[in-house]
mmCIF file of C-alpha atoms in Angstrom:
data_model
loop_
_atom_site.group_PDB
_atom_site.id
_atom_site.type_symbol
_atom_site.label_atom_id
_atom_site.label_comp_id
_atom_site.label_asym_id
_atom_site.label_seq_id
_atom_site.Cartn_x
_atom_site.Cartn_y
_atom_site.Cartn_z
ATOM 1 C CA UNK A 1 9.888 -1.355 15.406
ATOM 2 C CA UNK A 2 10.901 -1.183 19.113
ATOM 3 C CA UNK A 3 8.859 2.126 19.085
ATOM 4 C CA UNK A 4 5.477 3.657 20.201
ATOM 5 C CA UNK A 5 3.160 2.409 17.539
ATOM 6 C CA UNK A 6 1.663 -0.864 19.039
ATOM 7 C CA UNK A 7 -0.673 0.805 21.536
ATOM 8 C CA UNK A 8 -2.146 3.580 19.030
ATOM 9 C CA UNK A 9 -2.341 1.215 16.129
ATOM 10 C CA UNK A 10 -3.943 -1.470 18.203
ATOM 11 C CA UNK A 11 -6.609 0.982 19.169
ATOM 12 C CA UNK A 12 -7.004 2.311 15.885
ATOM 13 C CA UNK A 13 -7.681 -1.146 14.586
ATOM 14 C CA UNK A 14 -10.395 -1.691 17.235
ATOM 15 C CA UNK A 15 -11.983 1.859 16.434
ATOM 16 C CA UNK A 16 -12.459 0.950 12.631
ATOM 17 C CA UNK A 17 -13.653 -2.530 13.273
ATOM 18 C CA UNK A 18 -10.479 -4.546 11.780
ATOM 19 C CA UNK A 19 -9.525 -7.813 13.425
ATOM 20 C CA UNK A 20 -6.546 -7.731 15.828
ATOM 21 C CA UNK A 21 -3.138 -7.799 13.986
ATOM 22 C CA UNK A 22 -0.398 -10.421 14.662
ATOM 23 C CA UNK A 23 2.572 -8.390 16.414
ATOM 24 C CA UNK A 24 6.070 -9.134 16.020
ATOM 25 C CA UNK A 25 6.592 -9.802 19.675
ATOM 26 C CA UNK A 26 10.427 -9.083 19.725
ATOM 27 C CA UNK A 27 9.890 -5.571 18.283
ATOM 28 C CA UNK A 28 6.494 -4.763 20.058
ATOM 29 C CA UNK A 29 7.724 -2.688 22.929
ATOM 30 C CA UNK A 30 9.676 0.554 22.957
ATOM 31 C CA UNK A 31 13.518 -0.132 23.280
ATOM 32 C CA UNK A 32 16.113 2.647 22.628
ATOM 33 C CA UNK A 33 18.739 0.016 21.857
ATOM 34 C CA UNK A 34 16.763 -1.561 19.003
ATOM 35 C CA UNK A 35 18.528 -4.862 19.521
ATOM 36 C CA UNK A 36 16.838 -6.752 16.565
ATOM 37 C CA UNK A 37 17.781 -4.213 13.693
ATOM 38 C CA UNK A 38 20.862 -2.635 12.497
ATOM 39 C CA UNK A 39 18.922 0.552 11.732
ATOM 40 C CA UNK A 40 15.373 1.197 13.007
ATOM 41 C CA UNK A 41 13.657 2.641 9.757
ATOM 42 C CA UNK A 42 11.449 0.285 7.763
ATOM 43 C CA UNK A 43 12.861 2.221 4.690
ATOM 44 C CA UNK A 44 16.279 0.575 5.222
ATOM 45 C CA UNK A 45 17.220 -2.585 3.597
ATOM 46 C CA UNK A 46 17.597 -5.124 6.261
ATOM 47 C CA UNK A 47 14.749 -3.658 8.754
ATOM 48 C CA UNK A 48 11.867 -5.367 7.273
ATOM 49 C CA UNK A 49 13.858 -8.325 5.866
ATOM 50 C CA UNK A 50 15.510 -8.513 9.334
ATOM 51 C CA UNK A 51 13.448 -11.738 8.943
ATOM 52 C CA UNK A 52 11.677 -11.176 12.166
ATOM 53 C CA UNK A 53 8.520 -9.596 10.460
ATOM 54 C CA UNK A 54 8.551 -11.874 7.458
ATOM 55 C CA UNK A 55 9.218 -14.995 9.573
ATOM 56 C CA UNK A 56 6.398 -14.101 11.875
ATOM 57 C CA UNK A 57 4.079 -13.675 8.820
ATOM 58 C CA UNK A 58 4.945 -16.874 7.292
ATOM 59 C CA UNK A 59 4.589 -18.739 10.387
ATOM 60 C CA UNK A 60 1.138 -17.320 10.935
ATOM 61 C CA UNK A 61 0.120 -17.410 7.458
ATOM 62 C CA UNK A 62 -0.302 -13.798 7.008
ATOM 63 C CA UNK A 63 -0.345 -12.158 3.464
ATOM 64 C CA UNK A 64 0.697 -8.583 4.625
ATOM 65 C CA UNK A 65 3.718 -6.909 6.636
ATOM 66 C CA UNK A 66 2.884 -3.488 7.987
ATOM 67 C CA UNK A 67 5.644 -1.519 9.826
ATOM 68 C CA UNK A 68 6.130 1.739 11.345
ATOM 69 C CA UNK A 69 9.561 3.439 12.367
ATOM 70 C CA UNK A 70 9.922 4.014 16.089
ATOM 71 C CA UNK A 71 8.166 7.355 16.585
ATOM 72 C CA UNK A 72 5.293 6.025 14.268
ATOM 73 C CA UNK A 73 5.383 8.795 11.916
ATOM 74 C CA UNK A 74 6.455 6.620 8.801
ATOM 75 C CA UNK A 75 5.110 3.632 7.204
ATOM 76 C CA UNK A 76 6.082 0.659 4.992
ATOM 77 C CA UNK A 77 4.395 -2.588 3.771
ATOM 78 C CA UNK A 78 4.979 -5.748 1.913
ATOM 79 C CA UNK A 79 2.755 -8.435 0.371
ATOM 80 C CA UNK A 80 3.282 -12.061 -0.002
ATOM 81 C CA UNK A 81 3.329 -12.802 -3.716
ATOM 82 C CA UNK A 82 1.594 -15.868 -5.393
ATOM 83 C CA UNK A 83 4.751 -17.531 -5.617
ATOM 84 C CA UNK A 84 5.525 -16.917 -1.912
ATOM 85 C CA UNK A 85 8.127 -14.238 -2.305
ATOM 86 C CA UNK A 86 7.708 -11.018 -0.597
ATOM 87 C CA UNK A 87 6.902 -7.882 -2.489
ATOM 88 C CA UNK A 88 8.126 -4.829 -0.713
ATOM 89 C CA UNK A 89 6.270 -1.595 -1.657
ATOM 90 C CA UNK A 90 8.400 1.497 -2.302
ATOM 91 C CA UNK A 91 7.446 4.779 -0.881
ATOM 92 C CA UNK A 92 6.357 5.955 -4.107
ATOM 93 C CA UNK A 93 4.280 3.007 -5.053
ATOM 94 C CA UNK A 94 2.326 3.466 -1.523
ATOM 95 C CA UNK A 95 1.962 7.056 -2.339
ATOM 96 C CA UNK A 96 0.101 6.317 -5.599
ATOM 97 C CA UNK A 97 -1.792 3.470 -4.154
ATOM 98 C CA UNK A 98 -3.063 5.817 -1.229
ATOM 99 C CA UNK A 99 -3.606 8.842 -3.524
ATOM 100 C CA UNK A 100 -5.837 6.921 -6.065
ATOM 101 C CA UNK A 101 -7.650 5.336 -3.168
ATOM 102 C CA UNK A 102 -8.277 8.821 -1.898
ATOM 103 C CA UNK A 103 -9.515 9.683 -5.230
ATOM 104 C CA UNK A 104 -11.798 6.859 -5.453
ATOM 105 C CA UNK A 105 -13.392 7.553 -2.107
ATOM 106 C CA UNK A 106 -13.673 11.479 -2.826
ATOM 107 C CA UNK A 107 -15.266 10.646 -6.182
ATOM 108 C CA UNK A 108 -18.057 8.194 -4.464
ATOM 109 C CA UNK A 109 -18.929 11.016 -2.276
ATOM 110 C CA UNK A 110 -20.249 12.763 -4.971
ATOM 111 C CA UNK A 111 -18.084 15.846 -4.717
ATOM 112 C CA UNK A 112 -16.703 17.564 -7.748
ATOM 113 C CA UNK A 113 -13.075 16.949 -8.520
ATOM 114 C CA UNK A 114 -12.298 20.365 -9.391
ATOM 115 C CA UNK A 115 -12.106 20.953 -5.498
ATOM 116 C CA UNK A 116 -9.808 18.171 -4.917
ATOM 117 C CA UNK A 117 -6.252 18.556 -4.567
ATOM 118 C CA UNK A 118 -3.154 16.488 -3.657
ATOM 119 C CA UNK A 119 0.455 17.167 -2.666
ATOM 120 C CA UNK A 120 3.802 15.567 -3.202
ATOM 121 C CA UNK A 121 7.574 16.589 -2.693
ATOM 122 C CA UNK A 122 9.370 17.465 -5.828
ATOM 123 C CA UNK A 123 11.664 14.328 -5.646
ATOM 124 C CA UNK A 124 8.481 12.092 -5.462
ATOM 125 C CA UNK A 125 7.269 10.028 -8.191
ATOM 126 C CA UNK A 126 5.308 11.889 -11.037
ATOM 127 C CA UNK A 127 2.708 9.067 -11.253
ATOM 128 C CA UNK A 128 0.355 10.699 -8.895
ATOM 129 C CA UNK A 129 0.838 13.947 -11.145
ATOM 130 C CA UNK A 130 -0.163 12.041 -14.119
ATOM 131 C CA UNK A 131 -3.209 10.535 -12.488
ATOM 132 C CA UNK A 132 -4.277 14.079 -11.449
ATOM 133 C CA UNK A 133 -3.925 15.288 -15.082
ATOM 134 C CA UNK A 134 -5.875 12.352 -16.467
ATOM 135 C CA UNK A 135 -8.574 12.337 -13.808
ATOM 136 C CA UNK A 136 -9.023 16.036 -13.560
ATOM 137 C CA UNK A 137 -7.973 16.997 -9.994
ATOM 138 C CA UNK A 138 -5.230 19.408 -8.839
ATOM 139 C CA UNK A 139 -1.586 18.287 -8.106
ATOM 140 C CA UNK A 140 0.899 20.460 -6.542
ATOM 141 C CA UNK A 141 4.569 19.687 -5.945
ATOM 142 C CA UNK A 142 6.621 21.375 -3.256
ATOM 143 C CA UNK A 143 10.006 21.018 -1.557
ATOM 144 C CA UNK A 144 10.970 18.018 0.486
ATOM 145 C CA UNK A 145 9.750 17.890 4.086
ATOM 146 C CA UNK A 146 6.540 17.895 5.720
ATOM 147 C CA UNK A 147 6.620 21.691 6.820
ATOM 148 C CA UNK A 148 6.606 22.277 3.056
ATOM 149 C CA UNK A 149 3.921 19.639 2.376
ATOM 150 C CA UNK A 150 1.594 20.498 5.166
ATOM 151 C CA UNK A 151 1.898 24.321 4.499
ATOM 152 C CA UNK A 152 1.157 23.754 0.827
ATOM 153 C CA UNK A 153 -1.966 21.922 1.760
ATOM 154 C CA UNK A 154 -3.049 24.816 3.949
ATOM 155 C CA UNK A 155 -2.491 27.244 1.321
ATOM 156 C CA UNK A 156 -4.501 25.257 -1.000
ATOM 157 C CA UNK A 157 -7.397 24.916 1.544
ATOM 158 C CA UNK A 158 -7.218 28.725 1.822
ATOM 159 C CA UNK A 159 -7.814 28.699 -2.049
ATOM 160 C CA UNK A 160 -10.936 26.601 -1.641
ATOM 161 C CA UNK A 161 -9.601 23.206 -2.241
ATOM 162 C CA UNK A 162 -9.902 20.041 -0.027
ATOM 163 C CA UNK A 163 -6.475 18.267 0.452
ATOM 164 C CA UNK A 164 -7.029 14.941 1.952
ATOM 165 C CA UNK A 165 -3.806 13.443 1.090
ATOM 166 C CA UNK A 166 0.018 14.302 0.484
ATOM 167 C CA UNK A 167 3.235 12.329 0.744
ATOM 168 C CA UNK A 168 7.003 12.237 0.113
ATOM 169 C CA UNK A 169 8.935 9.253 -1.190
ATOM 170 C CA UNK A 170 10.598 8.597 2.080
ATOM 171 C CA UNK A 171 7.611 6.666 3.400
ATOM 172 C CA UNK A 172 5.911 9.466 4.861
ATOM 173 C CA UNK A 173 2.145 10.025 4.284
ATOM 174 C CA UNK A 174 -0.357 12.743 5.375
ATOM 175 C CA UNK A 175 -4.071 12.020 5.626
ATOM 176 C CA UNK A 176 -6.974 14.369 6.191
ATOM 177 C CA UNK A 177 -7.312 17.794 7.551
ATOM 178 C CA UNK A 178 -6.579 17.177 11.255
ATOM 179 C CA UNK A 179 -2.892 16.478 11.199
ATOM 180 C CA UNK A 180 -0.950 18.120 8.478
ATOM 181 C CA UNK A 181 2.271 16.087 8.887
ATOM 182 C CA UNK A 182 3.162 12.474 8.203
ATOM 183 C CA UNK A 183 1.467 9.942 10.410
ATOM 184 C CA UNK A 184 2.283 6.170 10.589
ATOM 185 C CA UNK A 185 -0.783 5.268 12.334
ATOM 186 C CA UNK A 186 -3.183 6.837 9.914
ATOM 187 C CA UNK A 187 -1.010 5.286 6.994
ATOM 188 C CA UNK A 188 -1.413 1.891 8.674
ATOM 189 C CA UNK A 189 -4.996 2.094 9.116
ATOM 190 C CA UNK A 190 -5.630 3.570 5.711
ATOM 191 C CA UNK A 191 -3.391 0.468 4.022
ATOM 192 C CA UNK A 192 -5.750 -1.980 6.118
ATOM 193 C CA UNK A 193 -8.733 -0.367 4.633
ATOM 194 C CA UNK A 194 -7.492 -0.667 1.109
ATOM 195 C CA UNK A 195 -6.482 -4.311 1.820
ATOM 196 C CA UNK A 196 -10.161 -5.077 3.114
ATOM 197 C CA UNK A 197 -11.776 -3.235 0.298
ATOM 198 C CA UNK A 198 -9.831 -5.154 -2.409
ATOM 199 C CA UNK A 199 -10.159 -8.456 -0.845
ATOM 200 C CA UNK A 200 -13.747 -8.049 -1.148
ATOM 201 C CA UNK A 201 -13.347 -7.604 -4.838
ATOM 202 C CA UNK A 202 -10.827 -10.582 -5.258
ATOM 203 C CA UNK A 203 -7.849 -8.284 -5.542
ATOM 204 C CA UNK A 204 -4.642 -7.629 -3.811
ATOM 205 C CA UNK A 205 -2.723 -4.430 -3.155
ATOM 206 C CA UNK A 206 -0.035 -5.470 -5.753
ATOM 207 C CA UNK A 207 -2.762 -6.423 -8.422
ATOM 208 C CA UNK A 208 -4.367 -3.002 -7.803
ATOM 209 C CA UNK A 209 -1.022 -1.360 -8.364
ATOM 210 C CA UNK A 210 -0.548 -3.328 -11.539
ATOM 211 C CA UNK A 211 -4.019 -2.034 -12.797
ATOM 212 C CA UNK A 212 -2.797 1.568 -12.047
ATOM 213 C CA UNK A 213 0.391 0.878 -14.242
ATOM 214 C CA UNK A 214 -1.941 -0.433 -17.071
ATOM 215 C CA UNK A 215 -3.977 2.671 -16.806
ATOM 216 C CA UNK A 216 -1.542 5.541 -16.291
ATOM 217 C CA UNK A 217 1.773 4.083 -17.500
ATOM 218 C CA UNK A 218 4.499 2.333 -15.884
ATOM 219 C CA UNK A 219 6.958 4.161 -13.394
ATOM 220 C CA UNK A 220 10.073 3.015 -11.790
ATOM 221 C CA UNK A 221 12.384 4.666 -9.507
ATOM 222 C CA UNK A 222 16.045 4.480 -8.893
ATOM 223 C CA UNK A 223 17.301 6.728 -6.009
ATOM 224 C CA UNK A 224 20.772 6.608 -4.443
ATOM 225 C CA UNK A 225 23.680 8.875 -3.823
ATOM 226 C CA UNK A 226 27.444 9.533 -4.429
ATOM 227 C CA UNK A 227 29.798 10.128 -1.771
ATOM 228 C CA UNK A 228 32.097 13.507 -1.703
ATOM 229 C CA UNK A 229 33.521 14.470 1.600
ATOM 230 C CA UNK A 230 35.027 17.853 0.001
ATOM 231 C CA UNK A 231 32.594 20.607 -0.417
ATOM 232 C CA UNK A 232 34.527 22.737 -2.754
ATOM 233 C CA UNK A 233 34.671 19.590 -5.123
ATOM 234 C CA UNK A 234 30.841 19.465 -4.957
ATOM 235 C CA UNK A 235 30.608 23.261 -5.756
ATOM 236 C CA UNK A 236 32.795 22.506 -8.696
ATOM 237 C CA UNK A 237 30.754 19.707 -10.093
ATOM 238 C CA UNK A 238 27.466 21.554 -9.890
ATOM 239 C CA UNK A 239 29.238 24.514 -11.517
ATOM 240 C CA UNK A 240 30.297 22.465 -14.446
ATOM 241 C CA UNK A 241 26.717 21.172 -14.805
ATOM 242 C CA UNK A 242 25.486 24.837 -14.961
ATOM 243 C CA UNK A 243 27.996 25.730 -17.609
ATOM 244 C CA UNK A 244 27.881 22.385 -19.427
ATOM 245 C CA UNK A 245 30.461 21.778 -22.499
ATOM 246 C CA UNK A 246 28.512 22.373 -25.788
ATOM 247 C CA UNK A 247 29.336 22.795 -29.299
ATOM 248 C CA UNK A 248 26.582 25.307 -29.677
ATOM 249 C CA UNK A 249 26.850 28.841 -27.994
ATOM 250 C CA UNK A 250 23.762 29.938 -26.083
ATOM 251 C CA UNK A 251 22.857 32.844 -23.767
ATOM 252 C CA UNK A 252 22.383 32.098 -20.123
ATOM 253 C CA UNK A 253 22.989 28.951 -18.233
ATOM 254 C CA UNK A 254 24.228 25.912 -20.318
ATOM 255 C CA UNK A 255 22.926 22.822 -18.794
ATOM 256 C CA UNK A 256 23.268 19.254 -20.485
ATOM 257 C CA UNK A 257 20.985 18.631 -23.261
ATOM 258 C CA UNK A 258 20.992 14.935 -23.311
ATOM 259 C CA UNK A 259 21.383 11.818 -21.135
ATOM 260 C CA UNK A 260 21.474 8.131 -22.095
ATOM 261 C CA UNK A 261 19.835 8.835 -25.492
ATOM 262 C CA UNK A 262 17.207 11.102 -24.031
ATOM 263 C CA UNK A 263 16.640 14.811 -25.096
ATOM 264 C CA UNK A 264 16.498 17.063 -22.001
ATOM 265 C CA UNK A 265 13.226 19.049 -22.328
ATOM 266 C CA UNK A 266 13.232 21.085 -19.139
ATOM 267 C CA UNK A 267 15.654 22.370 -16.241
ATOM 268 C CA UNK A 268 14.622 23.614 -12.784
ATOM 269 C CA UNK A 269 17.456 24.926 -10.864
ATOM 270 C CA UNK A 270 16.380 25.648 -7.268
ATOM 271 C CA UNK A 271 19.901 26.962 -6.247
ATOM 272 C CA UNK A 272 20.222 29.691 -8.756
ATOM 273 C CA UNK A 273 16.478 30.360 -9.377
ATOM 274 C CA UNK A 274 16.034 29.068 -13.003
ATOM 275 C CA UNK A 275 13.051 27.311 -14.597
ATOM 276 C CA UNK A 276 13.083 26.890 -18.238
ATOM 277 C CA UNK A 277 9.519 26.064 -18.363
ATOM 278 C CA UNK A 278 8.540 29.625 -17.151
ATOM 279 C CA UNK A 279 9.713 32.247 -19.966
ATOM 280 C CA UNK A 280 10.450 35.099 -19.875
ATOM 281 C CA UNK A 281 11.253 35.441 -16.482
ATOM 282 C CA UNK A 282 12.434 31.618 -15.968
ATOM 283 C CA UNK A 283 11.727 32.076 -12.258
ATOM 284 C CA UNK A 284 10.709 28.727 -10.638
ATOM 285 C CA UNK A 285 7.284 28.456 -8.657
ATOM 286 C CA UNK A 286 8.975 26.455 -5.800
ATOM 287 C CA UNK A 287 11.130 28.523 -3.304
ATOM 288 C CA UNK A 288 14.880 28.159 -3.643
ATOM 289 C CA UNK A 289 16.985 25.556 -1.989
ATOM 290 C CA UNK A 290 19.832 26.415 0.481
ATOM 291 C CA UNK A 291 21.957 23.732 -1.097
ATOM 292 C CA UNK A 292 22.511 22.648 -4.660
ATOM 293 C CA UNK A 293 19.420 21.357 -6.413
ATOM 294 C CA UNK A 294 18.550 20.843 -9.997
ATOM 295 C CA UNK A 295 15.929 18.851 -11.623
ATOM 296 C CA UNK A 296 15.829 17.628 -15.424
ATOM 297 C CA UNK A 297 13.124 16.210 -17.561
ATOM 298 C CA UNK A 298 14.203 14.183 -20.622
ATOM 299 C CA UNK A 299 12.355 12.071 -23.014
ATOM 300 C CA UNK A 300 12.591 9.881 -26.205
ATOM 301 C CA UNK A 301 9.360 10.996 -28.041
ATOM 302 C CA UNK A 302 9.595 8.060 -30.358
ATOM 303 C CA UNK A 303 9.866 5.443 -27.834
ATOM 304 C CA UNK A 304 7.574 7.185 -25.225
ATOM 305 C CA UNK A 305 10.022 6.821 -22.507
ATOM 306 C CA UNK A 306 10.507 9.828 -20.110
ATOM 307 C CA UNK A 307 12.627 10.350 -16.938
ATOM 308 C CA UNK A 308 12.469 12.971 -14.225
ATOM 309 C CA UNK A 309 16.376 13.207 -12.425
ATOM 310 C CA UNK A 310 16.738 15.420 -9.389
ATOM 311 C CA UNK A 311 20.271 16.056 -8.074
ATOM 312 C CA UNK A 312 20.850 17.670 -4.844
ATOM 313 C CA UNK A 313 23.308 17.994 -1.968
ATOM 314 C CA UNK A 314 22.508 16.725 1.436
ATOM 315 C CA UNK A 315 22.344 19.381 4.294
ATOM 316 C CA UNK A 316 23.747 16.836 6.816
ATOM 317 C CA UNK A 317 25.800 14.244 4.971
ATOM 318 C CA UNK A 318 28.672 14.388 2.473
ATOM 319 C CA UNK A 319 26.554 12.990 -0.474
ATOM 320 C CA UNK A 320 25.383 14.246 -3.731
ATOM 321 C CA UNK A 321 21.891 12.583 -3.774
ATOM 322 C CA UNK A 322 19.901 11.589 -6.885
ATOM 323 C CA UNK A 323 16.235 10.869 -7.312
ATOM 324 C CA UNK A 324 15.632 9.291 -10.592
ATOM 325 C CA UNK A 325 12.231 8.134 -12.136
ATOM 326 C CA UNK A 326 11.539 6.547 -15.566
ATOM 327 C CA UNK A 327 8.188 6.105 -17.050
ATOM 328 C CA UNK A 328 6.898 4.460 -20.255
ATOM 329 C CA UNK A 329 4.650 2.124 -21.934
ATOM 330 C CA UNK A 330 6.038 -1.190 -20.138
ATOM 331 C CA UNK A 331 8.401 -2.431 -17.723
ATOM 332 C CA UNK A 332 11.231 -3.508 -20.025
ATOM 333 C CA UNK A 333 11.894 -0.172 -21.669
ATOM 334 C CA UNK A 334 11.930 1.517 -18.311
ATOM 335 C CA UNK A 335 13.961 -1.173 -16.525
ATOM 336 C CA UNK A 336 16.591 -1.048 -19.293
ATOM 337 C CA UNK A 337 16.805 2.700 -19.323
ATOM 338 C CA UNK A 338 17.327 3.758 -15.766
ATOM 339 C CA UNK A 339 20.931 2.010 -15.228
ATOM 340 C CA UNK A 340 22.071 3.687 -18.447
ATOM 341 C CA UNK A 341 21.081 7.238 -17.160
ATOM 342 C CA UNK A 342 22.814 6.424 -13.679
ATOM 343 C CA UNK A 343 25.938 5.441 -15.600
ATOM 344 C CA UNK A 344 26.065 8.558 -17.727
ATOM 345 C CA UNK A 345 25.124 10.782 -14.687
ATOM 346 C CA UNK A 346 28.077 9.419 -12.672
ATOM 347 C CA UNK A 347 30.801 8.889 -15.498
ATOM 348 C CA UNK A 348 29.746 11.912 -17.596
ATOM 349 C CA UNK A 349 28.052 14.519 -15.664
ATOM 350 C CA UNK A 350 29.476 14.226 -12.114
ATOM 351 C CA UNK A 351 32.854 12.882 -13.499
ATOM 352 C CA UNK A 352 32.886 10.635 -10.537
ATOM 353 C CA UNK A 353 36.446 8.824 -11.364
ATOM 354 C CA UNK A 354 37.971 12.251 -11.868
ATOM 355 C CA UNK A 355 36.780 13.530 -8.628
ATOM 356 C CA UNK A 356 37.115 10.424 -6.638
ATOM 357 C CA UNK A 357 33.269 10.178 -5.728
ATOM 358 C CA UNK A 358 32.350 7.106 -3.818
ATOM 359 C CA UNK A 359 29.450 4.963 -4.775
ATOM 360 C CA UNK A 360 26.553 4.046 -2.418
#
């Protein structure tokens, strides 16, 4: 995408024996003006669907579009569906696809899974965590950023684990033991390997993802933010969340106990250093955050639906970010739940109208 990827990805395809890819010639060479996109990040709306990549794929009859950001450390992909529409994979969907493929290759090597570990940031999907629990390998979460993901992997190696994969939802993926950082070239080649392997089985990447949903449950994310340009107001909002109004008196912090009909089952506050799942000390296993950051887990035990909701401030932008993931037995139950959670988060927890918060 007007960056440095082409030379390195082209050479990698040759080394691994893949047929040459079809480049988007208008974006093939480095250009600091990024003339064909509003913002040169394949994660952003309008970058891939800026038409050039999709138009090239449709003209040439290609089934997949692969993209890297200008410095080639992030990766995104899309697949042409059976109806001709493009399916753009989210960062979390690619994360579980890469993670499960890593599991398959590790298992096929004959190695014991009790020495396999994978890492993801705490705001990423919990689907890989679920895969790890069911399949029997170690999963560890850490703070956002590859200095945390990479160092967590190195710590696990010191403990005797192999850590062939780690990721964060913002389309960053780490492979192997040589580079403990996100790598868009490695992600591109790994995705091409997955496409090739699945094609030999009569499958596509999306059909593979649907199989994983059928095996481990359906997961869907909804990440966005509220705009607030006044830091004292942000502090006031988070102070209220930590001393949430309740008809029942209790010792210690008083966080919200329900949202959108779900019962809150755990709270981890990485600003104050509180983790309800770790009594009696209630100290979190993750390091503290310099800004506001609270993660809630909630569920409806009867319907089998769950959410993980993380709210945090941005260190560089006037935003209150939220990372929301729902999981359940089917797409409908999760898809109808997420908008209700977002609405209650904004209207009730954050009091968006009262504080004049802007919506993304």
